[in-house]
Amino acid sequence: MALRNIRKYGDSVLRKKCREVEKIDERLVTLIKDMLETMYDADGVGLAAPQVGILKRLFIVDIGEGPLVFINPEILDTDGKQVDEEGCLSLPGKTEPVMRPNYVKARALNEKWEEFEIEAEELLARAILHEYDHLNGTLFIDRTTKK
């Protein structure tokens, strides 16, 4: 495993739409392990592949309950509203209030290429939606409620 360089705000890769992952192979397994190591080293709760320069639909999340790997995720449903401060490893030191759904239902493949669905609320929902945005070139500052 190795630490990956986290791309910072201003890097054009953060604004690009990601491509679907077509298969699980040794390179993808290594990428997932590297992303986990990088996220934990940076004290983050999530990291998306474009944040390490890879334009693939992949992100990881760990809000303290163990890591979750999302490959080719889909958002199936959202509900409610919550406003809270968000930060991002690609915008170190910056936080802004962001309104997001309080509930999300998502479907994805895990690191074993198994399909799963997850229902999440509050912080986990926020983390999933934040990382999902990265796959479409959207940053939390695009959604801030601060005027």
Short mmCIF file of N, CA and C in Angstrom, two decimals:
data_model
loop_
_atom_site.label_atom_id
_atom_site.label_comp_id
_atom_site.label_asym_id
_atom_site.label_seq_id
_atom_site.Cartn_x
_atom_site.Cartn_y
_atom_site.Cartn_z
N MET A 1 0.84 -1.18 0.00
CA MET A 1 0.00 0.00 0.00
C MET A 1 0.88 1.23 0.00
N ALA A 2 0.30 2.31 -0.51
CA ALA A 2 1.06 3.55 -0.60
C ALA A 2 0.12 4.74 -0.46
N LEU A 3 0.65 5.80 0.11
CA LEU A 3 -0.11 7.03 0.17
C LEU A 3 -0.17 7.65 -1.22
N ARG A 4 -1.34 8.12 -1.58
CA ARG A 4 -1.53 8.80 -2.86
C ARG A 4 -1.58 10.30 -2.61
N ASN A 5 -1.19 11.07 -3.61
CA ASN A 5 -1.26 12.52 -3.54
C ASN A 5 -2.71 12.94 -3.69
N ILE A 6 -3.22 13.71 -2.73
CA ILE A 6 -4.59 14.21 -2.81
C ILE A 6 -4.59 15.49 -3.64
N ARG A 7 -5.37 15.47 -4.71
CA ARG A 7 -5.47 16.63 -5.59
C ARG A 7 -6.21 17.75 -4.88
N LYS A 8 -5.72 18.95 -5.05
CA LYS A 8 -6.27 20.12 -4.37
C LYS A 8 -7.15 20.95 -5.30
N TYR A 9 -8.00 21.77 -4.69
CA TYR A 9 -8.88 22.67 -5.42
C TYR A 9 -8.09 23.45 -6.46
N GLY A 10 -8.62 23.51 -7.66
CA GLY A 10 -7.94 24.14 -8.78
C GLY A 10 -7.41 23.13 -9.77
N ASP A 11 -7.21 21.88 -9.32
CA ASP A 11 -6.78 20.81 -10.22
C ASP A 11 -7.99 20.43 -11.08
N SER A 12 -7.83 20.46 -12.38
CA SER A 12 -8.95 20.22 -13.30
C SER A 12 -9.57 18.83 -13.15
N VAL A 13 -8.83 17.86 -12.66
CA VAL A 13 -9.38 16.50 -12.50
C VAL A 13 -10.58 16.49 -11.55
N LEU A 14 -10.61 17.43 -10.61
CA LEU A 14 -11.71 17.48 -9.64
C LEU A 14 -13.02 17.94 -10.26
N ARG A 15 -12.98 18.48 -11.46
CA ARG A 15 -14.18 19.00 -12.13
C ARG A 15 -14.64 18.11 -13.27
N LYS A 16 -14.02 16.96 -13.41
CA LYS A 16 -14.37 16.06 -14.52
C LYS A 16 -15.31 14.96 -14.06
N LYS A 17 -16.15 14.51 -14.99
CA LYS A 17 -17.05 13.40 -14.72
C LYS A 17 -16.28 12.09 -14.87
N CYS A 18 -16.50 11.18 -13.94
CA CYS A 18 -15.77 9.92 -13.92
C CYS A 18 -16.44 8.85 -14.78
N ARG A 19 -15.63 7.90 -15.23
CA ARG A 19 -16.09 6.76 -16.02
C ARG A 19 -16.38 5.57 -15.09
N GLU A 20 -17.28 4.71 -15.54
CA GLU A 20 -17.58 3.51 -14.75
C GLU A 20 -16.38 2.59 -14.69
N VAL A 21 -16.28 1.88 -13.58
CA VAL A 21 -15.28 0.83 -13.43
C VAL A 21 -15.81 -0.39 -14.17
N GLU A 22 -14.99 -0.98 -15.03
CA GLU A 22 -15.46 -2.09 -15.86
C GLU A 22 -15.19 -3.46 -15.26
N LYS A 23 -14.17 -3.56 -14.42
CA LYS A 23 -13.85 -4.87 -13.82
C LYS A 23 -12.99 -4.65 -12.59
N ILE A 24 -12.99 -5.66 -11.74
CA ILE A 24 -12.10 -5.62 -10.60
C ILE A 24 -10.85 -6.39 -10.99
N ASP A 25 -9.71 -5.77 -10.75
CA ASP A 25 -8.44 -6.41 -11.05
C ASP A 25 -7.43 -5.96 -9.99
N GLU A 26 -6.21 -6.41 -10.13
CA GLU A 26 -5.18 -6.11 -9.14
C GLU A 26 -4.95 -4.61 -8.99
N ARG A 27 -5.01 -3.88 -10.10
CA ARG A 27 -4.81 -2.43 -10.04
C ARG A 27 -5.91 -1.75 -9.23
N LEU A 28 -7.16 -2.22 -9.40
CA LEU A 28 -8.27 -1.62 -8.66
C LEU A 28 -8.16 -1.96 -7.17
N VAL A 29 -7.80 -3.19 -6.85
CA VAL A 29 -7.63 -3.59 -5.45
C VAL A 29 -6.54 -2.74 -4.80
N THR A 30 -5.44 -2.53 -5.51
CA THR A 30 -4.36 -1.69 -4.99
C THR A 30 -4.83 -0.26 -4.80
N LEU A 31 -5.58 0.27 -5.76
CA LEU A 31 -6.12 1.62 -5.65
C LEU A 31 -6.99 1.76 -4.41
N ILE A 32 -7.87 0.81 -4.17
CA ILE A 32 -8.75 0.87 -3.00
C ILE A 32 -7.93 0.86 -1.72
N LYS A 33 -6.95 -0.02 -1.62
CA LYS A 33 -6.10 -0.07 -0.43
C LYS A 33 -5.34 1.24 -0.24
N ASP A 34 -4.81 1.77 -1.33
CA ASP A 34 -4.08 3.04 -1.26
C ASP A 34 -5.00 4.19 -0.84
N MET A 35 -6.22 4.19 -1.37
CA MET A 35 -7.17 5.24 -1.01
C MET A 35 -7.53 5.17 0.47
N LEU A 36 -7.74 3.96 0.99
CA LEU A 36 -8.03 3.82 2.42
C LEU A 36 -6.87 4.34 3.26
N GLU A 37 -5.66 3.93 2.91
CA GLU A 37 -4.48 4.39 3.66
C GLU A 37 -4.36 5.91 3.58
N THR A 38 -4.58 6.47 2.41
CA THR A 38 -4.48 7.91 2.21
C THR A 38 -5.55 8.65 3.02
N MET A 39 -6.78 8.15 3.00
CA MET A 39 -7.88 8.78 3.74
C MET A 39 -7.60 8.76 5.24
N TYR A 40 -7.18 7.61 5.76
CA TYR A 40 -6.90 7.53 7.19
C TYR A 40 -5.72 8.41 7.58
N ASP A 41 -4.70 8.45 6.76
CA ASP A 41 -3.53 9.28 7.03
C ASP A 41 -3.91 10.76 7.09
N ALA A 42 -4.89 11.16 6.29
CA ALA A 42 -5.32 12.56 6.23
C ALA A 42 -6.46 12.86 7.20
N ASP A 43 -6.84 11.88 8.03
CA ASP A 43 -7.94 12.03 8.98
C ASP A 43 -9.26 12.40 8.31
N GLY A 44 -9.51 11.81 7.15
CA GLY A 44 -10.76 12.05 6.43
C GLY A 44 -11.79 10.99 6.74
N VAL A 45 -13.03 11.26 6.33
CA VAL A 45 -14.11 10.27 6.47
C VAL A 45 -14.54 9.73 5.11
N GLY A 46 -13.97 10.27 4.05
CA GLY A 46 -14.28 9.80 2.71
C GLY A 46 -13.23 10.26 1.72
N LEU A 47 -13.14 9.53 0.62
CA LEU A 47 -12.20 9.89 -0.44
C LEU A 47 -12.71 9.28 -1.74
N ALA A 48 -12.74 10.10 -2.78
CA ALA A 48 -13.19 9.64 -4.10
C ALA A 48 -11.99 9.52 -5.02
N ALA A 49 -12.09 8.59 -5.97
CA ALA A 49 -10.98 8.33 -6.89
C ALA A 49 -10.46 9.58 -7.60
N PRO A 50 -11.32 10.51 -8.04
CA PRO A 50 -10.75 11.70 -8.70
C PRO A 50 -9.88 12.54 -7.77
N GLN A 51 -10.08 12.42 -6.47
CA GLN A 51 -9.24 13.16 -5.53
C GLN A 51 -7.80 12.66 -5.51
N VAL A 52 -7.58 11.46 -6.04
CA VAL A 52 -6.21 10.95 -6.19
C VAL A 52 -5.86 10.83 -7.68
N GLY A 53 -6.60 11.57 -8.51
CA GLY A 53 -6.26 11.68 -9.92
C GLY A 53 -6.76 10.58 -10.83
N ILE A 54 -7.69 9.74 -10.32
CA ILE A 54 -8.21 8.61 -11.10
C ILE A 54 -9.67 8.89 -11.44
N LEU A 55 -9.98 8.98 -12.72
CA LEU A 55 -11.34 9.32 -13.15
C LEU A 55 -12.21 8.07 -13.28
N LYS A 56 -12.41 7.40 -12.16
CA LYS A 56 -13.24 6.19 -12.08
C LYS A 56 -14.33 6.42 -11.04
N ARG A 57 -15.48 5.79 -11.24
CA ARG A 57 -16.61 5.93 -10.33
C ARG A 57 -16.41 5.02 -9.11
N LEU A 58 -15.62 5.51 -8.19
CA LEU A 58 -15.22 4.77 -6.99
C LEU A 58 -15.01 5.75 -5.86
N PHE A 59 -15.57 5.44 -4.69
CA PHE A 59 -15.22 6.21 -3.49
C PHE A 59 -15.28 5.30 -2.28
N ILE A 60 -14.67 5.78 -1.20
CA ILE A 60 -14.66 5.07 0.07
C ILE A 60 -15.15 6.02 1.16
N VAL A 61 -15.75 5.43 2.19
CA VAL A 61 -16.27 6.20 3.31
C VAL A 61 -16.02 5.41 4.58
N ASP A 62 -15.64 6.11 5.65
CA ASP A 62 -15.57 5.50 6.98
C ASP A 62 -15.83 6.58 8.01
N ILE A 63 -17.02 6.55 8.61
CA ILE A 63 -17.36 7.54 9.63
C ILE A 63 -17.06 7.02 11.03
N GLY A 64 -16.23 5.98 11.11
CA GLY A 64 -15.87 5.40 12.40
C GLY A 64 -16.53 4.06 12.65
N GLU A 65 -17.25 3.56 11.66
CA GLU A 65 -17.95 2.28 11.79
C GLU A 65 -17.37 1.22 10.87
N GLY A 66 -16.20 1.49 10.30
CA GLY A 66 -15.57 0.57 9.36
C GLY A 66 -15.71 1.08 7.94
N PRO A 67 -14.76 0.72 7.09
CA PRO A 67 -14.75 1.26 5.73
C PRO A 67 -15.83 0.64 4.83
N LEU A 68 -16.37 1.50 3.98
CA LEU A 68 -17.32 1.08 2.95
C LEU A 68 -16.74 1.48 1.60
N VAL A 69 -16.77 0.56 0.65
CA VAL A 69 -16.27 0.81 -0.70
C VAL A 69 -17.46 0.86 -1.65
N PHE A 70 -17.53 1.92 -2.45
CA PHE A 70 -18.61 2.12 -3.41
C PHE A 70 -18.01 2.17 -4.82
N ILE A 71 -18.30 1.16 -5.63
CA ILE A 71 -17.86 1.11 -7.02
C ILE A 71 -19.10 1.26 -7.90
N ASN A 72 -19.05 2.18 -8.86
CA ASN A 72 -20.18 2.47 -9.75
C ASN A 72 -21.47 2.71 -8.97
N PRO A 73 -21.44 3.61 -7.99
CA PRO A 73 -22.62 3.84 -7.15
C PRO A 73 -23.76 4.52 -7.90
N GLU A 74 -24.97 4.24 -7.41
CA GLU A 74 -26.18 4.90 -7.89
C GLU A 74 -26.93 5.40 -6.66
N ILE A 75 -27.48 6.60 -6.74
CA ILE A 75 -28.35 7.10 -5.69
C ILE A 75 -29.77 6.72 -6.08
N LEU A 76 -30.43 5.92 -5.23
CA LEU A 76 -31.77 5.42 -5.52
C LEU A 76 -32.86 6.29 -4.93
N ASP A 77 -32.59 6.92 -3.78
CA ASP A 77 -33.61 7.72 -3.11
C ASP A 77 -32.94 8.64 -2.10
N THR A 78 -33.56 9.77 -1.87
CA THR A 78 -33.14 10.69 -0.81
C THR A 78 -34.39 11.24 -0.15
N ASP A 79 -34.23 11.73 1.08
CA ASP A 79 -35.37 12.31 1.78
C ASP A 79 -34.86 13.22 2.88
N GLY A 80 -35.69 14.19 3.24
CA GLY A 80 -35.38 15.09 4.34
C GLY A 80 -34.32 16.11 3.97
N LYS A 81 -33.99 16.95 4.95
CA LYS A 81 -32.97 17.98 4.76
C LYS A 81 -32.15 18.13 6.03
N GLN A 82 -30.89 18.42 5.85
CA GLN A 82 -30.01 18.74 6.97
C GLN A 82 -28.98 19.75 6.47
N VAL A 83 -28.66 20.69 7.32
CA VAL A 83 -27.60 21.65 7.01
C VAL A 83 -26.50 21.44 8.04
N ASP A 84 -25.28 21.27 7.57
CA ASP A 84 -24.15 21.11 8.47
C ASP A 84 -22.90 21.57 7.75
N GLU A 85 -21.85 21.81 8.52
CA GLU A 85 -20.57 22.21 7.96
C GLU A 85 -19.94 21.01 7.25
N GLU A 86 -19.39 21.26 6.08
CA GLU A 86 -18.64 20.24 5.35
C GLU A 86 -17.26 20.76 5.06
N GLY A 87 -16.34 19.82 5.01
CA GLY A 87 -14.98 20.09 4.58
C GLY A 87 -14.62 19.06 3.54
N CYS A 88 -13.39 19.15 3.04
CA CYS A 88 -12.97 18.24 1.98
C CYS A 88 -11.45 18.16 1.99
N LEU A 89 -10.94 16.95 1.81
CA LEU A 89 -9.48 16.78 1.77
C LEU A 89 -8.86 17.52 0.59
N SER A 90 -9.65 17.84 -0.42
CA SER A 90 -9.14 18.59 -1.57
C SER A 90 -9.20 20.11 -1.36
N LEU A 91 -9.84 20.53 -0.28
CA LEU A 91 -9.89 21.95 0.09
C LEU A 91 -9.50 22.07 1.56
N PRO A 92 -8.24 21.78 1.89
CA PRO A 92 -7.84 21.73 3.30
C PRO A 92 -8.10 23.04 4.03
N GLY A 93 -8.66 22.90 5.23
CA GLY A 93 -8.90 24.06 6.09
C GLY A 93 -10.17 24.83 5.79
N LYS A 94 -10.88 24.49 4.74
CA LYS A 94 -12.09 25.22 4.36
C LYS A 94 -13.32 24.42 4.75
N THR A 95 -14.26 25.07 5.41
CA THR A 95 -15.56 24.47 5.71
C THR A 95 -16.64 25.47 5.34
N GLU A 96 -17.78 24.95 4.95
CA GLU A 96 -18.94 25.76 4.58
C GLU A 96 -20.20 24.99 4.96
N PRO A 97 -21.29 25.70 5.30
CA PRO A 97 -22.56 25.01 5.53
C PRO A 97 -23.14 24.52 4.20
N VAL A 98 -23.59 23.27 4.20
CA VAL A 98 -24.16 22.66 2.99
C VAL A 98 -25.46 21.96 3.38
N MET A 99 -26.52 22.21 2.59
CA MET A 99 -27.77 21.49 2.79
C MET A 99 -27.75 20.22 1.95
N ARG A 100 -28.03 19.12 2.59
CA ARG A 100 -28.09 17.82 1.91
C ARG A 100 -29.29 17.05 2.45
N PRO A 101 -29.73 16.04 1.72
CA PRO A 101 -30.76 15.16 2.27
C PRO A 101 -30.27 14.49 3.56
N ASN A 102 -31.19 14.24 4.47
CA ASN A 102 -30.85 13.58 5.72
C ASN A 102 -30.79 12.06 5.56
N TYR A 103 -31.38 11.57 4.47
CA TYR A 103 -31.47 10.13 4.22
C TYR A 103 -31.06 9.86 2.77
N VAL A 104 -30.34 8.78 2.57
CA VAL A 104 -30.00 8.35 1.21
C VAL A 104 -30.09 6.83 1.13
N LYS A 105 -30.56 6.36 0.00
CA LYS A 105 -30.50 4.93 -0.32
C LYS A 105 -29.65 4.83 -1.57
N ALA A 106 -28.62 4.00 -1.52
CA ALA A 106 -27.68 3.88 -2.64
C ALA A 106 -27.44 2.41 -2.96
N ARG A 107 -27.03 2.18 -4.20
CA ARG A 107 -26.64 0.84 -4.65
C ARG A 107 -25.25 0.97 -5.26
N ALA A 108 -24.40 -0.03 -5.01
CA ALA A 108 -23.05 -0.02 -5.56
C ALA A 108 -22.49 -1.44 -5.55
N LEU A 109 -21.29 -1.57 -6.07
CA LEU A 109 -20.52 -2.79 -5.94
C LEU A 109 -19.47 -2.56 -4.86
N ASN A 110 -19.14 -3.60 -4.10
CA ASN A 110 -18.08 -3.47 -3.09
C ASN A 110 -16.75 -3.95 -3.67
N GLU A 111 -15.75 -4.02 -2.82
CA GLU A 111 -14.40 -4.40 -3.26
C GLU A 111 -14.30 -5.86 -3.72
N LYS A 112 -15.35 -6.65 -3.45
CA LYS A 112 -15.39 -8.04 -3.93
C LYS A 112 -16.27 -8.17 -5.17
N TRP A 113 -16.66 -7.01 -5.73
CA TRP A 113 -17.50 -6.94 -6.92
C TRP A 113 -18.89 -7.50 -6.65
N GLU A 114 -19.35 -7.37 -5.38
CA GLU A 114 -20.68 -7.81 -4.99
C GLU A 114 -21.58 -6.58 -4.90
N GLU A 115 -22.78 -6.71 -5.46
CA GLU A 115 -23.73 -5.60 -5.39
C GLU A 115 -24.33 -5.52 -4.00
N PHE A 116 -24.51 -4.29 -3.52
CA PHE A 116 -25.17 -4.09 -2.23
C PHE A 116 -26.00 -2.81 -2.29
N GLU A 117 -26.96 -2.72 -1.39
CA GLU A 117 -27.73 -1.50 -1.19
C GLU A 117 -27.53 -1.07 0.25
N ILE A 118 -27.53 0.23 0.45
CA ILE A 118 -27.36 0.77 1.79
C ILE A 118 -28.33 1.92 1.99
N GLU A 119 -28.90 1.98 3.19
CA GLU A 119 -29.71 3.12 3.59
C GLU A 119 -28.94 3.81 4.70
N ALA A 120 -28.81 5.12 4.60
CA ALA A 120 -28.01 5.86 5.57
C ALA A 120 -28.69 7.17 5.93
N GLU A 121 -28.39 7.64 7.13
CA GLU A 121 -28.91 8.92 7.60
C GLU A 121 -27.77 9.75 8.17
N GLU A 122 -28.06 11.02 8.33
CA GLU A 122 -27.18 11.98 8.98
C GLU A 122 -25.77 11.97 8.41
N LEU A 123 -24.75 11.75 9.26
CA LEU A 123 -23.36 11.89 8.80
C LEU A 123 -23.01 10.91 7.68
N LEU A 124 -23.46 9.66 7.79
CA LEU A 124 -23.14 8.70 6.74
C LEU A 124 -23.81 9.10 5.43
N ALA A 125 -25.06 9.55 5.49
CA ALA A 125 -25.74 10.03 4.28
C ALA A 125 -24.97 11.20 3.67
N ARG A 126 -24.57 12.14 4.51
CA ARG A 126 -23.82 13.31 4.04
C ARG A 126 -22.51 12.87 3.39
N ALA A 127 -21.80 11.95 4.01
CA ALA A 127 -20.51 11.50 3.46
C ALA A 127 -20.71 10.80 2.11
N ILE A 128 -21.71 9.95 2.01
CA ILE A 128 -21.98 9.25 0.75
C ILE A 128 -22.30 10.26 -0.35
N LEU A 129 -23.17 11.21 -0.06
CA LEU A 129 -23.57 12.20 -1.07
C LEU A 129 -22.41 13.12 -1.45
N HIS A 130 -21.59 13.49 -0.47
CA HIS A 130 -20.41 14.33 -0.74
C HIS A 130 -19.46 13.61 -1.69
N GLU A 131 -19.15 12.37 -1.39
CA GLU A 131 -18.22 11.62 -2.24
C GLU A 131 -18.84 11.32 -3.61
N TYR A 132 -20.13 11.04 -3.64
CA TYR A 132 -20.82 10.81 -4.92
C TYR A 132 -20.70 12.04 -5.82
N ASP A 133 -20.84 13.22 -5.22
CA ASP A 133 -20.68 14.46 -5.99
C ASP A 133 -19.33 14.52 -6.70
N HIS A 134 -18.28 14.07 -6.02
CA HIS A 134 -16.94 14.10 -6.62
C HIS A 134 -16.90 13.34 -7.95
N LEU A 135 -17.69 12.29 -8.06
CA LEU A 135 -17.68 11.47 -9.28
C LEU A 135 -18.28 12.21 -10.48
N ASN A 136 -18.99 13.30 -10.18
CA ASN A 136 -19.62 14.10 -11.23
C ASN A 136 -18.97 15.48 -11.36
N GLY A 137 -17.82 15.66 -10.72
CA GLY A 137 -17.10 16.93 -10.83
C GLY A 137 -17.66 18.05 -9.98
N THR A 138 -18.47 17.69 -8.98
CA THR A 138 -19.08 18.69 -8.10
C THR A 138 -18.35 18.70 -6.76
N LEU A 139 -18.07 19.90 -6.26
CA LEU A 139 -17.43 20.07 -4.96
C LEU A 139 -18.44 20.66 -3.97
N PHE A 140 -18.20 20.47 -2.68
CA PHE A 140 -19.15 20.95 -1.68
C PHE A 140 -19.33 22.45 -1.75
N ILE A 141 -18.32 23.18 -2.18
CA ILE A 141 -18.45 24.64 -2.27
C ILE A 141 -19.46 25.04 -3.35
N ASP A 142 -19.78 24.14 -4.26
CA ASP A 142 -20.82 24.41 -5.26
C ASP A 142 -22.21 24.33 -4.64
N ARG A 143 -22.32 23.72 -3.48
CA ARG A 143 -23.62 23.50 -2.83
C ARG A 143 -23.78 24.29 -1.54
N THR A 144 -22.83 25.15 -1.22
CA THR A 144 -22.88 25.85 0.06
C THR A 144 -24.15 26.70 0.19
N THR A 145 -24.65 26.79 1.41
CA THR A 145 -25.80 27.63 1.69
C THR A 145 -25.35 29.02 2.14
N LYS A 146 -24.05 29.21 2.29
CA LYS A 146 -23.50 30.50 2.71
C LYS A 146 -23.57 31.47 1.53
N LYS A 147 -24.03 32.65 1.79
CA LYS A 147 -24.14 33.67 0.73
C LYS A 147 -23.13 34.78 0.95
#
